[in-house]
Amino acid sequence: MKYLKNMWYVAAWDYEVTHTLMAREILEKPILLYRKTDGQAVAVSDVCRHRYAPLRKGKLLGDVVECPYHGLQFDSSGACVHNPHPHGNGPIPRNAKVRAYPTLEKYGAIWIWMGEREPDESLIPDYHFISDKENYRTISGVFDLENHYEMASDNALDLTHVTFTHAGTLGAGTENVRDEQVVRERVGNTLWCKRFNYGIAAGSDFKRFNPALQSIAVDKQQNVRWDPPGYIVIIIRYVEAGTTDKHLTSIFAGNLLTPISQTRTRFFWSVSRTFGLDSDALDSAMRASAELALMVQDKQMIEDQLTLMRTTDLDSMHPVYIADDATPIAARRLLKQLIAEEESSAEAAMAVDTAGACSAESCRD
Amino acid sequence: MKYLKNMWYVAAWDYEVTHTLMAREILEKPILLYRKTDGQAVAVSDVCRHRYAPLRKGKLLGDVVECPYHGLQFDSSGACVHNPHPHGNGPIPRNAKVRAYPTLEKYGAIWIWMGEREPDESLIPDYHFISDKENYRTISGVFDLENHYEMASDNALDLTHVTFTHAGTLGAGTENVRDEQVVRERVGNTLWCKRFNYGIAAGSDFKRFNPALQSIAVDKQQNVRWDPPGYIVIIIRYVEAGTTDKHLTSIFAGNLLTPISQTRTRFFWSVSRTFGLDSDALDSAMRASAELALMVQDKQMIEDQLTLMRTTDLDSMHPVYIADDATPIAARRLLKQLIAEEESSAEAAMAVDTAGACSAESCRD
Amino acid sequence: MKYLKNMWYVAAWDYEVTHTLMAREILEKPILLYRKTDGQAVAVSDVCRHRYAPLRKGKLLGDVVECPYHGLQFDSSGACVHNPHPHGNGPIPRNAKVRAYPTLEKYGAIWIWMGEREPDESLIPDYHFISDKENYRTISGVFDLENHYEMASDNALDLTHVTFTHAGTLGAGTENVRDEQVVRERVGNTLWCKRFNYGIAAGSDFKRFNPALQSIAVDKQQNVRWDPPGYIVIIIRYVEAGTTDKHLTSIFAGNLLTPISQTRTRFFWSVSRTFGLDSDALDSAMRASAELALMVQDKQMIEDQLTLMRTTDLDSMHPVYIADDATPIAARRLLKQLIAEEESSAEAAMAVDTAGACSAESCRD
């Protein structure tokens, strides 16, 4: 059960969390989410430390959560602030505390910090286009899929699958594959795979999104950016062939992957565009296109892989590699290294902290 | 897989078993139940020793069960009394015997003895109110829930949950918790937890059951009795405040828990009342109240606990304890001790019985 | 996971496989089936060696399969013949080969060879009646059941169950059991169990199939033939009692069992008759009879056995044996021996082949 723990994960889109109780499993932890009366997002363990009742089925009393089983109350820091037993106001047991997780609201999402170290906001990759409503129009959604999140990363990092898996919709003809030029880069822990096509026909969906592209040859650029552990943005840019920005059709597609468990992934997706900022019709068309591609075609493919592999450990399968696997391989290698570094430093910290109390994980906080 | 084996368990309510074949799993054993033509209840293994066919799908020929696969016949003692092969009347194989379990009909239930020792009727706790139709009117039912039976015992043994989990129906306001006086007792292997409230309003459901309670202050007594391994009765008594028995509203709620497996429990419930003995309307109202509380609210809570704990071993979780956990803790400790005693005496017996043939468990009898 | 590997298994009835992609799991391997443009049946691994995508969801381009994920193409020998990356025509990776399985079309079925040795057509047992349309009329079908295939073999090998499990339809009265004469034979690896009844009433279904049998006494012969690992034919022959062939009613019922896994079996069934060769009504009547007996009654019984046994290892249960278990026991013993022989010769081969590359099974080919 290896995850990069000292990292921000998307717990929810901002509009999903209100002043009511909801729960999500993240990195195998049951997490309760709600907004306080002042609007601040709270993430605490969903499990009462007394008898393991689901707090999500309790009551939100102001900013305090009342357990649905015996009425213990917990504030947004996870502290038990009221025990009605006995006599309506009993003593607060010393260890009656549920784990609270740092949260942060940024780029249209509620981010949650799953590690023990000091949260580091700089680790959130740039998704400004999701929340910049002046220059972009964004649609978004979320769904679950049954496989390890790296298999979903692989999918987005290797766009050559678009021609085949999304033939007739997002994908254009195989000539796109034939004439493509690919550039791969690494900048710190960020990986880029940039694909260029010159003088081709646009994909069928893009012609619908921008009718100006229908009868002209275009230059296409698809830049895929990956940040650990599972943050991808695909920047698609069409212009009339040979021009710099004529009929510019620019789309930023976010794939933000939150591990639920080793075999289950929560997939937050977004599509931000720089054109047609007032068009509800474009919203509908792009939502239909994204949902077909992600929630039907890619999801089915990625879930089939788990069925056929019967493992989430791709390396152990000794797969055949082709040229375009370079970025997926680099991403897997880098993530593995980051997790190993985190683990060895955690072990070092443990070795030093000889006097520290064992922080029992048994509560599933 | 630790159970208290030398013990009576409820196999069924008496009205569930007729002169027809039915089967239930009890302590992980598939058990066939039927009544003989003279009305006596029979419990034998549901599994034919020849080819492991389910006898419940066979035929009941008089008091004899015919296997649906190859027609072997077994009597109510589990003995094979007919083998049609070859030539319609073959030899009875020496070991063609299915295990028979002692049964006993008492207090409206069919009890089954799951151990190897001599059955001891005195181990059946007192539930006379269920079958005493002169002084009580009883409704009852049965359902399954997905968790260890001790988690269901805990629920009933700690009635403080009523205010929260059953708010607005069985539960009254939090003032009940505030002013409650609690007395705990142990008598032999029987545990009592008695709760007293003086001069309060009755719970909403009880006002419906007895309209006389609607506008008066009441004194309430809730005595919970536990007998091992999972027998609970909740004796609820309302009278007008300050009187001995004015508007007496007395209810005996039985929770009789039979382990199906370590993660599944058969929950036999009963509600016996001492008033309105002729009222079908009260039957309906009490059934609706009991089914909501037990089959919806408590069941969901207890099943959620298994989902969140991912274990049935509460102790291993190091839960937080509050004052009202005293009786649940005592019950768990006592049951653990009784099972340990049974196991050590079984080991002792085995050590002595060196010449005895191994009684193969492979037949799943 | 022990199977007899160097053996032909039925992958499909011939009419099930066309010039389109279909997939089936056989001996725990995902197998892709299709016919080439020349009609020849192809069986290759359903799993792309690149990223474990299901080839069955790809495209059949002539005789070549295109992977639905990244477009690699495989021919009917399993060789990768096209890699579109990069630039539409990339190098073929050395190990980009999916396993191809020998196939053979015979007796109305597509047979697949699951072993490493040279396929041996003589191992296919005689089912000529299925494909001999001049002398027989055949109906057939296929379904899955949840248990080891040997439990389904046992069912067919011990026809004494017909009287009980199929009472009132295929089964006749218990006098059939009483007066039956049984002869058991072994010829090479073929086992026979022949049952004879003289001067009895025909089973209810058979009277419907041939009205001439309704009011006469008949002589009945039921010859069951078993070939390893799970091939059974039941040859049923009714004539008017005391005659050689008056009102001859002859049926050849095939049960061809293909292991999907240790707990799942694909059951190919056929019923060939020598009378009423032009009757669609007889087809319907026989299909209804076979489907009730096999897909409802036998299937339910065999699946119940797994539920009650909780293992597929019958021997480990030390079952009670009766006289008619002789053939099932002999079949199990012979199959066990054949698998053991295959394994020891495979080990011997491995010991010799010290220089050979490890044929990685990790690809699940």
PDB file of C-alpha atoms in Angstrom, chain A residues 186-365:
ATOM      1  CA  ARG A 186      11.795  16.996 -17.838  1.00  0.00           C
ATOM      2  CA  VAL A 187      11.767  20.157 -15.723  1.00  0.00           C
ATOM      3  CA  GLY A 188      12.292  19.338 -12.047  1.00  0.00           C
ATOM      4  CA  ASN A 189       9.667  16.727 -11.254  1.00  0.00           C
ATOM      5  CA  THR A 190       7.475  17.840 -14.142  1.00  0.00           C
ATOM      6  CA  LEU A 191       7.464  15.776 -17.332  1.00  0.00           C
ATOM      7  CA  TRP A 192       6.356  17.055 -20.732  1.00  0.00           C
ATOM      8  CA  CYS A 193       5.496  15.180 -23.885  1.00  0.00           C
ATOM      9  CA  LYS A 194       4.793  17.531 -26.772  1.00  0.00           C
ATOM     10  CA  ARG A 195       3.335  16.354 -30.066  1.00  0.00           C
ATOM     11  CA  PHE A 196       3.220  18.387 -33.255  1.00  0.00           C
ATOM     12  CA  ASN A 197       1.342  17.840 -36.506  1.00  0.00           C
ATOM     13  CA  TYR A 198       1.458  20.169 -39.464  1.00  0.00           C
ATOM     14  CA  GLY A 199      -1.080  20.567 -42.230  1.00  0.00           C
ATOM     15  CA  ILE A 200      -3.506  17.863 -41.155  1.00  0.00           C
ATOM     16  CA  ALA A 201      -7.271  17.626 -40.754  1.00  0.00           C
ATOM     17  CA  ALA A 202      -8.584  18.325 -37.261  1.00  0.00           C
ATOM     18  CA  GLY A 203     -10.240  15.565 -35.252  1.00  0.00           C
ATOM     19  CA  SER A 204     -13.955  15.183 -35.752  1.00  0.00           C
ATOM     20  CA  ASP A 205     -14.935  16.538 -32.337  1.00  0.00           C
ATOM     21  CA  PHE A 206     -12.726  19.601 -32.737  1.00  0.00           C
ATOM     22  CA  LYS A 207     -14.386  20.447 -36.030  1.00  0.00           C
ATOM     23  CA  ARG A 208     -17.683  20.468 -34.177  1.00  0.00           C
ATOM     24  CA  PHE A 209     -16.266  22.631 -31.394  1.00  0.00           C
ATOM     25  CA  ASN A 210     -14.900  25.153 -33.892  1.00  0.00           C
ATOM     26  CA  PRO A 211     -16.593  24.988 -37.305  1.00  0.00           C
ATOM     27  CA  ALA A 212     -13.831  27.194 -38.765  1.00  0.00           C
ATOM     28  CA  LEU A 213     -11.586  24.110 -38.647  1.00  0.00           C
ATOM     29  CA  GLN A 214     -13.886  21.977 -40.742  1.00  0.00           C
ATOM     30  CA  SER A 215     -12.549  22.614 -44.196  1.00  0.00           C
ATOM     31  CA  ILE A 216      -9.031  23.810 -43.574  1.00  0.00           C
ATOM     32  CA  ALA A 217      -5.702  22.166 -42.916  1.00  0.00           C
ATOM     33  CA  VAL A 218      -4.462  22.804 -39.395  1.00  0.00           C
ATOM     34  CA  ASP A 219      -1.307  22.722 -37.347  1.00  0.00           C
ATOM     35  CA  LYS A 220      -1.903  20.826 -34.139  1.00  0.00           C
ATOM     36  CA  GLN A 221       0.025  20.876 -30.894  1.00  0.00           C
ATOM     37  CA  GLN A 222      -0.701  18.545 -27.984  1.00  0.00           C
ATOM     38  CA  ASN A 223       1.399  19.189 -24.914  1.00  0.00           C
ATOM     39  CA  VAL A 224       0.931  16.738 -22.086  1.00  0.00           C
ATOM     40  CA  ARG A 225       2.276  17.747 -18.694  1.00  0.00           C
ATOM     41  CA  TRP A 226       2.614  15.338 -15.795  1.00  0.00           C
ATOM     42  CA  ASP A 227       3.258  16.192 -12.164  1.00  0.00           C
ATOM     43  CA  PRO A 228       3.494  13.588  -9.438  1.00  0.00           C
ATOM     44  CA  PRO A 229       1.713  11.592  -8.322  1.00  0.00           C
ATOM     45  CA  GLY A 230      -1.124  11.705 -10.877  1.00  0.00           C
ATOM     46  CA  TYR A 231      -1.675  15.211 -12.258  1.00  0.00           C
ATOM     47  CA  ILE A 232      -1.972  15.585 -15.990  1.00  0.00           C
ATOM     48  CA  VAL A 233      -2.973  18.444 -18.208  1.00  0.00           C
ATOM     49  CA  ILE A 234      -3.313  18.070 -21.962  1.00  0.00           C
ATOM     50  CA  ILE A 235      -2.932  21.389 -23.759  1.00  0.00           C
ATOM     51  CA  ILE A 236      -4.392  21.128 -27.240  1.00  0.00           C
ATOM     52  CA  ARG A 237      -3.859  23.919 -29.702  1.00  0.00           C
ATOM     53  CA  TYR A 238      -5.180  24.090 -33.263  1.00  0.00           C
ATOM     54  CA  VAL A 239      -4.409  26.924 -35.691  1.00  0.00           C
ATOM     55  CA  GLU A 240      -4.835  27.227 -39.431  1.00  0.00           C
ATOM     56  CA  ALA A 241      -1.853  25.527 -41.011  1.00  0.00           C
ATOM     57  CA  GLY A 242       1.125  27.825 -41.397  1.00  0.00           C
ATOM     58  CA  THR A 243      -0.273  30.611 -39.225  1.00  0.00           C
ATOM     59  CA  THR A 244       0.565  31.570 -35.664  1.00  0.00           C
ATOM     60  CA  ASP A 245      -2.916  31.930 -34.253  1.00  0.00           C
ATOM     61  CA  LYS A 246      -5.546  32.075 -36.978  1.00  0.00           C
ATOM     62  CA  HIS A 247      -8.683  30.215 -35.845  1.00  0.00           C
ATOM     63  CA  LEU A 248      -6.861  29.428 -32.637  1.00  0.00           C
ATOM     64  CA  THR A 249      -8.678  26.678 -30.803  1.00  0.00           C
ATOM     65  CA  SER A 250      -7.093  26.167 -27.437  1.00  0.00           C
ATOM     66  CA  ILE A 251      -8.151  23.633 -24.844  1.00  0.00           C
ATOM     67  CA  PHE A 252      -6.662  22.674 -21.462  1.00  0.00           C
ATOM     68  CA  ALA A 253      -7.874  19.262 -20.376  1.00  0.00           C
ATOM     69  CA  GLY A 254      -7.137  18.371 -16.758  1.00  0.00           C
ATOM     70  CA  ASN A 255      -6.932  14.793 -15.485  1.00  0.00           C
ATOM     71  CA  LEU A 256      -6.462  14.956 -11.707  1.00  0.00           C
ATOM     72  CA  LEU A 257      -6.220  11.471 -10.232  1.00  0.00           C
ATOM     73  CA  THR A 258      -6.819  10.707  -6.567  1.00  0.00           C
ATOM     74  CA  PRO A 259      -6.099   7.158  -5.385  1.00  0.00           C
ATOM     75  CA  ILE A 260      -9.007   5.634  -3.509  1.00  0.00           C
ATOM     76  CA  SER A 261      -7.113   2.380  -3.088  1.00  0.00           C
ATOM     77  CA  GLN A 262      -4.591   0.339  -5.028  1.00  0.00           C
ATOM     78  CA  THR A 263      -7.320  -0.809  -7.418  1.00  0.00           C
ATOM     79  CA  ARG A 264      -9.654   2.173  -7.468  1.00  0.00           C
ATOM     80  CA  THR A 265      -9.133   5.730  -8.668  1.00  0.00           C
ATOM     81  CA  ARG A 266     -11.198   8.881  -8.397  1.00  0.00           C
ATOM     82  CA  PHE A 267     -10.843  10.719 -11.693  1.00  0.00           C
ATOM     83  CA  PHE A 268     -11.414  14.482 -11.603  1.00  0.00           C
ATOM     84  CA  TRP A 269     -11.573  15.881 -15.091  1.00  0.00           C
ATOM     85  CA  SER A 270     -11.834  19.395 -16.469  1.00  0.00           C
ATOM     86  CA  VAL A 271     -11.922  20.987 -19.896  1.00  0.00           C
ATOM     87  CA  SER A 272     -11.023  24.697 -20.081  1.00  0.00           C
ATOM     88  CA  ARG A 273     -11.262  26.586 -23.367  1.00  0.00           C
ATOM     89  CA  THR A 274     -10.153  30.031 -24.498  1.00  0.00           C
ATOM     90  CA  PHE A 275     -12.939  30.540 -27.044  1.00  0.00           C
ATOM     91  CA  GLY A 276     -16.734  30.655 -26.989  1.00  0.00           C
ATOM     92  CA  LEU A 277     -16.604  31.790 -23.374  1.00  0.00           C
ATOM     93  CA  ASP A 278     -20.334  32.518 -23.290  1.00  0.00           C
ATOM     94  CA  SER A 279     -21.584  29.431 -25.126  1.00  0.00           C
ATOM     95  CA  ASP A 280     -23.715  26.994 -23.197  1.00  0.00           C
ATOM     96  CA  ALA A 281     -24.001  24.919 -26.367  1.00  0.00           C
ATOM     97  CA  LEU A 282     -20.221  24.465 -26.428  1.00  0.00           C
ATOM     98  CA  ASP A 283     -20.366  23.392 -22.774  1.00  0.00           C
ATOM     99  CA  SER A 284     -22.840  20.675 -23.672  1.00  0.00           C
ATOM    100  CA  ALA A 285     -20.928  19.519 -26.734  1.00  0.00           C
ATOM    101  CA  MET A 286     -17.620  19.375 -24.872  1.00  0.00           C
ATOM    102  CA  ARG A 287     -19.167  17.639 -21.865  1.00  0.00           C
ATOM    103  CA  ALA A 288     -20.663  14.969 -24.130  1.00  0.00           C
ATOM    104  CA  SER A 289     -17.308  14.490 -25.859  1.00  0.00           C
ATOM    105  CA  ALA A 290     -15.325  14.319 -22.603  1.00  0.00           C
ATOM    106  CA  GLU A 291     -17.767  11.966 -20.902  1.00  0.00           C
ATOM    107  CA  LEU A 292     -17.753   9.555 -23.834  1.00  0.00           C
ATOM    108  CA  ALA A 293     -13.966   9.566 -24.075  1.00  0.00           C
ATOM    109  CA  LEU A 294     -13.200   9.377 -20.352  1.00  0.00           C
ATOM    110  CA  MET A 295     -16.146   7.760 -18.609  1.00  0.00           C
ATOM    111  CA  VAL A 296     -16.912   5.209 -21.325  1.00  0.00           C
ATOM    112  CA  GLN A 297     -13.968   4.543 -23.655  1.00  0.00           C
ATOM    113  CA  ASP A 298     -10.931   5.125 -21.418  1.00  0.00           C
ATOM    114  CA  LYS A 299     -12.588   3.829 -18.250  1.00  0.00           C
ATOM    115  CA  GLN A 300     -13.565   0.579 -19.947  1.00  0.00           C
ATOM    116  CA  MET A 301     -10.074   0.119 -21.378  1.00  0.00           C
ATOM    117  CA  ILE A 302      -8.309   0.821 -18.078  1.00  0.00           C
ATOM    118  CA  GLU A 303     -10.660  -1.466 -16.153  1.00  0.00           C
ATOM    119  CA  ASP A 304     -10.208  -4.237 -18.739  1.00  0.00           C
ATOM    120  CA  GLN A 305      -6.471  -3.979 -18.139  1.00  0.00           C
ATOM    121  CA  LEU A 306      -6.927  -4.862 -14.465  1.00  0.00           C
ATOM    122  CA  THR A 307      -9.152  -7.786 -15.386  1.00  0.00           C
ATOM    123  CA  LEU A 308      -6.557  -9.129 -17.814  1.00  0.00           C
ATOM    124  CA  MET A 309      -3.423  -8.318 -15.784  1.00  0.00           C
ATOM    125  CA  ARG A 310      -4.831  -9.464 -12.437  1.00  0.00           C
ATOM    126  CA  THR A 311      -2.238  -7.213 -10.824  1.00  0.00           C
ATOM    127  CA  THR A 312      -1.553  -3.484 -10.614  1.00  0.00           C
ATOM    128  CA  ASP A 313       2.190  -4.036 -10.865  1.00  0.00           C
ATOM    129  CA  LEU A 314       2.851  -3.394 -14.545  1.00  0.00           C
ATOM    130  CA  ASP A 315       6.615  -3.901 -14.231  1.00  0.00           C
ATOM    131  CA  SER A 316       6.133  -7.422 -12.920  1.00  0.00           C
ATOM    132  CA  MET A 317       4.401  -8.276 -16.202  1.00  0.00           C
ATOM    133  CA  HIS A 318       7.474  -7.463 -18.306  1.00  0.00           C
ATOM    134  CA  PRO A 319       5.417  -5.642 -20.934  1.00  0.00           C
ATOM    135  CA  VAL A 320       6.544  -4.971 -24.467  1.00  0.00           C
ATOM    136  CA  TYR A 321       7.644  -1.367 -24.870  1.00  0.00           C
ATOM    137  CA  ILE A 322       7.280   0.862 -27.891  1.00  0.00           C
ATOM    138  CA  ALA A 323       8.719   4.320 -28.515  1.00  0.00           C
ATOM    139  CA  ASP A 324       5.778   6.240 -27.106  1.00  0.00           C
ATOM    140  CA  ASP A 325       6.040   4.541 -23.722  1.00  0.00           C
ATOM    141  CA  ALA A 326       8.992   6.791 -22.862  1.00  0.00           C
ATOM    142  CA  THR A 327       6.981   9.347 -20.872  1.00  0.00           C
ATOM    143  CA  PRO A 328       4.807   6.800 -19.027  1.00  0.00           C
ATOM    144  CA  ILE A 329       7.954   4.897 -18.077  1.00  0.00           C
ATOM    145  CA  ALA A 330       9.696   8.064 -16.904  1.00  0.00           C
ATOM    146  CA  ALA A 331       6.656   9.045 -14.816  1.00  0.00           C
ATOM    147  CA  ARG A 332       6.454   5.620 -13.169  1.00  0.00           C
ATOM    148  CA  ARG A 333      10.162   5.657 -12.413  1.00  0.00           C
ATOM    149  CA  LEU A 334      10.060   9.144 -10.912  1.00  0.00           C
ATOM    150  CA  LEU A 335       7.032   8.385  -8.762  1.00  0.00           C
ATOM    151  CA  LYS A 336       8.611   5.192  -7.499  1.00  0.00           C
ATOM    152  CA  GLN A 337      11.709   7.160  -6.545  1.00  0.00           C
ATOM    153  CA  LEU A 338       9.696   9.844  -4.729  1.00  0.00           C
ATOM    154  CA  ILE A 339       7.797   7.233  -2.726  1.00  0.00           C
ATOM    155  CA  ALA A 340      11.024   5.422  -1.854  1.00  0.00           C
ATOM    156  CA  GLU A 341      12.605   8.698  -0.689  1.00  0.00           C
ATOM    157  CA  GLU A 342       9.590   9.499   1.446  1.00  0.00           C
ATOM    158  CA  GLU A 343       9.667   6.069   3.025  1.00  0.00           C
ATOM    159  CA  SER A 344      13.348   6.106   3.814  1.00  0.00           C
ATOM    160  CA  SER A 345      13.060   9.547   5.401  1.00  0.00           C
ATOM    161  CA  ALA A 346      10.036   8.359   7.409  1.00  0.00           C
ATOM    162  CA  GLU A 347      12.082   5.425   8.666  1.00  0.00           C
ATOM    163  CA  ALA A 348      14.919   7.760   9.583  1.00  0.00           C
ATOM    164  CA  ALA A 349      12.479   9.987  11.485  1.00  0.00           C
ATOM    165  CA  MET A 350      11.078   6.971  13.312  1.00  0.00           C
ATOM    166  CA  ALA A 351      14.527   5.813  14.312  1.00  0.00           C
ATOM    167  CA  VAL A 352      15.219   9.219  15.866  1.00  0.00           C
ATOM    168  CA  ASP A 353      11.831   9.498  17.579  1.00  0.00           C
ATOM    169  CA  THR A 354      12.565   6.696  20.008  1.00  0.00           C
ATOM    170  CA  ALA A 355      10.709   8.356  22.841  1.00  0.00           C
ATOM    171  CA  GLY A 356       7.618   9.133  20.763  1.00  0.00           C
ATOM    172  CA  ALA A 357       4.338   7.369  21.373  1.00  0.00           C
ATOM    173  CA  CYS A 358       3.275   4.966  18.674  1.00  0.00           C
ATOM    174  CA  SER A 359       0.671   6.816  16.614  1.00  0.00           C
ATOM    175  CA  ALA A 360      -1.778   3.958  16.391  1.00  0.00           C
ATOM    176  CA  GLU A 361      -3.162   3.502  12.886  1.00  0.00           C
ATOM    177  CA  SER A 362      -5.736   1.076  14.154  1.00  0.00           C
ATOM    178  CA  CYS A 363      -8.378   3.784  14.311  1.00  0.00           C
ATOM    179  CA  ARG A 364      -8.205   4.021  10.503  1.00  0.00           C
ATOM    180  CA  ASP A 365      -7.917   7.811  10.840  1.00  0.00           C
TER     181      ASP A 365
END
